[in-house]
Every structure is written in C-alpha cells, then in structure tokens.
mmCIF file of C-alpha atoms in Angstrom:
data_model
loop_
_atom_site.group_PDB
_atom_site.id
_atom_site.type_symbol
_atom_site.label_atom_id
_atom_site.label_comp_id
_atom_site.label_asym_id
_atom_site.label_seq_id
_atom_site.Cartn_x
_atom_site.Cartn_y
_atom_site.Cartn_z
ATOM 1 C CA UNK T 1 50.712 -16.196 1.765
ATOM 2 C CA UNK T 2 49.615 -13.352 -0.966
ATOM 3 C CA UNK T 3 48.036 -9.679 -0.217
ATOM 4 C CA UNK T 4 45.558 -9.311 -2.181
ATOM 5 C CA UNK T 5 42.547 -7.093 -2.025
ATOM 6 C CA UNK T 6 41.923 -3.626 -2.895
ATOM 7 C CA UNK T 7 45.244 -2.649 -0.611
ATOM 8 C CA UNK T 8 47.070 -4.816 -2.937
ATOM 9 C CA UNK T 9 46.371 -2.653 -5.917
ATOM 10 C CA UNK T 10 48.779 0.517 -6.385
ATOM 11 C CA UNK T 11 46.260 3.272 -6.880
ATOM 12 C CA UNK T 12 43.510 2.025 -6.167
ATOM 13 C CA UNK T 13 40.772 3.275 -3.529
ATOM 14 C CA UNK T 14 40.512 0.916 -0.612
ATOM 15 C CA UNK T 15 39.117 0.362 3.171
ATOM 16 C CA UNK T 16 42.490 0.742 5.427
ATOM 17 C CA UNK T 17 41.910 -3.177 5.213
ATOM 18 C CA UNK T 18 44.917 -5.460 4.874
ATOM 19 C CA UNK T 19 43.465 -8.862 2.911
ATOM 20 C CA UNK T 20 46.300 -11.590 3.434
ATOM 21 C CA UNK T 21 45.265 -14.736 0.989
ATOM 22 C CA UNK T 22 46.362 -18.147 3.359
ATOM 23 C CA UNK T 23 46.911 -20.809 1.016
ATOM 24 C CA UNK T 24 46.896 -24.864 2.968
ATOM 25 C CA UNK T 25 46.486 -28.107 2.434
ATOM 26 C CA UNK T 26 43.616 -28.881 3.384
ATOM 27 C CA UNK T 27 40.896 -26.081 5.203
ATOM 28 C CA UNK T 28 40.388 -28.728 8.740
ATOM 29 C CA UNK T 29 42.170 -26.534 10.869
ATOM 30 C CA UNK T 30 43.940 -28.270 13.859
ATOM 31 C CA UNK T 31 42.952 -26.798 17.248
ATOM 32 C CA UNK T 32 46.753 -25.770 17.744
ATOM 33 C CA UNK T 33 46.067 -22.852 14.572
ATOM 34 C CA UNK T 34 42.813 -21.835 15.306
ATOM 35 C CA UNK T 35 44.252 -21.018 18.810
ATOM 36 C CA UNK T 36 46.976 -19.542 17.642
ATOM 37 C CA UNK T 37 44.672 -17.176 15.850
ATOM 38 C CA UNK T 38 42.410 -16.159 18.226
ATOM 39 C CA UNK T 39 46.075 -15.221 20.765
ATOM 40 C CA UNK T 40 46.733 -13.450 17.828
ATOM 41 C CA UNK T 41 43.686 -11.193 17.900
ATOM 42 C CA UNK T 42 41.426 -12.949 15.418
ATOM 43 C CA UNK T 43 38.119 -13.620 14.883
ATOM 44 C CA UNK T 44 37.018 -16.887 12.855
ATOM 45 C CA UNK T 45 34.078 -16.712 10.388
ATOM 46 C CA UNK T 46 33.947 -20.239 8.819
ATOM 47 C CA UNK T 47 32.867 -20.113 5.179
ATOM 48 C CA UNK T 48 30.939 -16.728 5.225
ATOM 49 C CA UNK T 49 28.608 -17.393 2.174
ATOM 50 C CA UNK T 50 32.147 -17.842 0.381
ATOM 51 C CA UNK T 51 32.579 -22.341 -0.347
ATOM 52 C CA UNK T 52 36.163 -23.199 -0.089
ATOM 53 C CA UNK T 53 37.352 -20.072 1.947
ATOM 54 C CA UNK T 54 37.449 -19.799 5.688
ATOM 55 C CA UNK T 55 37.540 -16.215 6.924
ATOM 56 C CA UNK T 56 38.911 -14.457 9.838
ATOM 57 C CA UNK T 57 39.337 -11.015 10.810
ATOM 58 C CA UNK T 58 41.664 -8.987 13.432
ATOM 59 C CA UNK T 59 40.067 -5.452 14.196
ATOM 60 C CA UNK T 60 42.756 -3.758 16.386
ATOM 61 C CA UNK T 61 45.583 -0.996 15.615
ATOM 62 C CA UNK T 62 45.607 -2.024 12.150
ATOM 63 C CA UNK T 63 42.648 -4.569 10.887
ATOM 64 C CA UNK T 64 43.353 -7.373 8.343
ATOM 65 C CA UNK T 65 41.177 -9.828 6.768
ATOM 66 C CA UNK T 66 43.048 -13.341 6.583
ATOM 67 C CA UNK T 67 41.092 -15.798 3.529
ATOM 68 C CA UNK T 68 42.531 -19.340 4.075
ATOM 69 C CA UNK T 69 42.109 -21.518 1.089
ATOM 70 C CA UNK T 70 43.318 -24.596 -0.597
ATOM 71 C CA UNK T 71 46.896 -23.693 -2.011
ATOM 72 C CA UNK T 72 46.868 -23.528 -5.548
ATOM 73 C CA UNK T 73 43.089 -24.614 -5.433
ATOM 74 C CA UNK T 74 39.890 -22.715 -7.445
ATOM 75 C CA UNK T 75 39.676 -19.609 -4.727
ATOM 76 C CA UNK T 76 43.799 -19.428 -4.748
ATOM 77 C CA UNK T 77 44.098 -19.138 -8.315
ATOM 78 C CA UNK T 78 41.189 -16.893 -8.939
ATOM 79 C CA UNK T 79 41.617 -14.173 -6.644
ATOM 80 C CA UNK T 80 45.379 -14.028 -7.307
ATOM 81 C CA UNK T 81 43.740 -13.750 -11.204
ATOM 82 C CA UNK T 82 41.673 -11.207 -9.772
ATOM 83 C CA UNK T 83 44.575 -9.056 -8.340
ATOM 84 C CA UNK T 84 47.075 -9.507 -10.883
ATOM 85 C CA UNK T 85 44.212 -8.280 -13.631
ATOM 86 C CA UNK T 86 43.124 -4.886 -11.802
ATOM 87 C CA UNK T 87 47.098 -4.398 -10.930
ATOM 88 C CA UNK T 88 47.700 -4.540 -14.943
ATOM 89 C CA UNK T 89 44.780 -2.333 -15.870
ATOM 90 C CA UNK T 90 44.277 0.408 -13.759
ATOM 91 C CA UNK T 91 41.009 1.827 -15.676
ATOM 92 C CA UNK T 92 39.514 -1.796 -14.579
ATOM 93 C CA UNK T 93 40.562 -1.054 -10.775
ATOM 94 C CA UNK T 94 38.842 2.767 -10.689
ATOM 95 C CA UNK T 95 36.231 1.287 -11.806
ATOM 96 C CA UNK T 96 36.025 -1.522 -9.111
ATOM 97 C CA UNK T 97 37.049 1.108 -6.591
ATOM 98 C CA UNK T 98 33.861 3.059 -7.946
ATOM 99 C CA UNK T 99 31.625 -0.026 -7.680
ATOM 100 C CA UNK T 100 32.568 -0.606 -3.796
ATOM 101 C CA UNK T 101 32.152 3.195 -2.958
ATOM 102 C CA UNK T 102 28.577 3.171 -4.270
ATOM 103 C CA UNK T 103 27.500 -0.567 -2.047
ATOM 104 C CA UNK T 104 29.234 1.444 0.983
ATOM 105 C CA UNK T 105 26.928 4.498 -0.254
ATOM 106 C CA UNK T 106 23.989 2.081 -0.639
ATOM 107 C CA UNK T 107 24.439 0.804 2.933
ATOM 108 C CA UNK T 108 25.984 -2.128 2.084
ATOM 109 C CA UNK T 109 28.214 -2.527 5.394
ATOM 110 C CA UNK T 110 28.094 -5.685 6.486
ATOM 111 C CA UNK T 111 30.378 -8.159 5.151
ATOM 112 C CA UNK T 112 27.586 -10.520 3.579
ATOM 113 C CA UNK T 113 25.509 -7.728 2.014
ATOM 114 C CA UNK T 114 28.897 -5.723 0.522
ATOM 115 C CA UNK T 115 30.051 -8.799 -0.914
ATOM 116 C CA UNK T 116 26.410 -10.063 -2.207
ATOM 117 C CA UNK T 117 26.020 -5.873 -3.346
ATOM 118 C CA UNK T 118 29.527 -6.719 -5.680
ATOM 119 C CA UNK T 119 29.372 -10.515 -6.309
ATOM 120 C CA UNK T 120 28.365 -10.093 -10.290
ATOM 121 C CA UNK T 121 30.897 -7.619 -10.496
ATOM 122 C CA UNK T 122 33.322 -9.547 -9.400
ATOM 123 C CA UNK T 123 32.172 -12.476 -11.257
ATOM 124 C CA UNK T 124 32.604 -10.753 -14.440
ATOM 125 C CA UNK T 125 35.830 -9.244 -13.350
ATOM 126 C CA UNK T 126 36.796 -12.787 -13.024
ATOM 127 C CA UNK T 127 35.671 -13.734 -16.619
ATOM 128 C CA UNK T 128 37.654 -11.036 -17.907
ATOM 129 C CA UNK T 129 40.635 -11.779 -15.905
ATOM 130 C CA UNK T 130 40.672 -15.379 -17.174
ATOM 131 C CA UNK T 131 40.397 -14.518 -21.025
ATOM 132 C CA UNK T 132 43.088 -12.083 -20.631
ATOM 133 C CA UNK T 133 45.738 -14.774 -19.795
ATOM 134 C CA UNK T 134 44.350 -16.679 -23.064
#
C-alpha cells in the first residue's frame, strides 16, 4: 500500500481526499475482500474509465479513494512515478494543483469528467516523469 495523490505531495493544494494506491496479485477480487470493503464503509467502482485499476471510495468522517492495481504492474509503477516526480519538483506540483482548481472551476465534478478534464495533463506529466529517471 502507497498514498499517493495530491495529499501525498507536501505543499501541494489538494481535495481533503486521502488516495491509498492497493497493489495485488491479480485484480479478481474474492467475495471475502469485496465484503470486507463494503463493512468497511466502501463503495466499489470497477474500472471507472481507468483499465487495470479498480476503484473504491469511503465518504464518511474522513473520505479516501482506495486504487487497487496489479503490484508492481503499468498503473503501480506509473502513478508512484507520478508522485515521486511532483514530490521532487514542487514548481511541477503548483502547477498541477493549478490545473485541478481550474476543471473544479470549469464544473468538472464528477469523477469521470475531472479526470477526462486532466487526463493529457497527466499524460504528459507522466512523460516527463519517466525521462527524468533516464
């Protein structure tokens, strides 16, 4: 298990959002964890428009997003890459911060349009965390 997410990144502006990366072996739940889940407050999503990620959500006290993906698989690796890039540049994670203020200000709520409103964003934010590793 990782945090990741905006909340993850010292600084930077975020939704009072805890994202908790869920790395497995393989994403076909059993019925014991799903149930386990849902006693524990949260609400399952399947794939959400994201392949390779299943996505549940707790809304209660304190919300947190949980993204269950393959341990050490493409979605692991990049959004650690992801985190570990805006944490080392800080200039790079204002201006992400400023990107997600303007969807919210746009009316980009909803999970699938705020993530559609910052998917080339991120995409490119992914390209440049990859060549700085090399």
């Amino acid at each position: 298990m990782q945090h990741f997410g905006s909340t993850s990144v010292q600084g930077m502006f975020a939704k009072p959002i805890i994202d908790i990366l869920v790395g497995v072996k393989t994403l076909e739940l059993n019925n014991s964890v799903s149930n386990k889940l849902i006693e524990l407050g949260y609400e399952g999503f399947g794939e959400t428009g994201v392949k390779g990620r299943l996505y549940f959500r707790k809304r209660q006290e304190h919300a947190y997003n949980l993204a269950v993906v393959i341990w050490n698989g493409e979605q692991w690796i990049n959004n650690l890459l992801i985190r570990n890039y805006l944490r080392d540049n800080p200039h790079v994670a204002k201006q992400y911060a400023e990107k997600k203020l303007n969807a919210i200000h746009k009316g980009y709520t909803t999970l699938l349009s705020y993530s559609d409103e910052k998917a080339d964003y991120v995409s490119n934010l992914l390209e440049q965390a990859k060549k700085s590793i090399g």
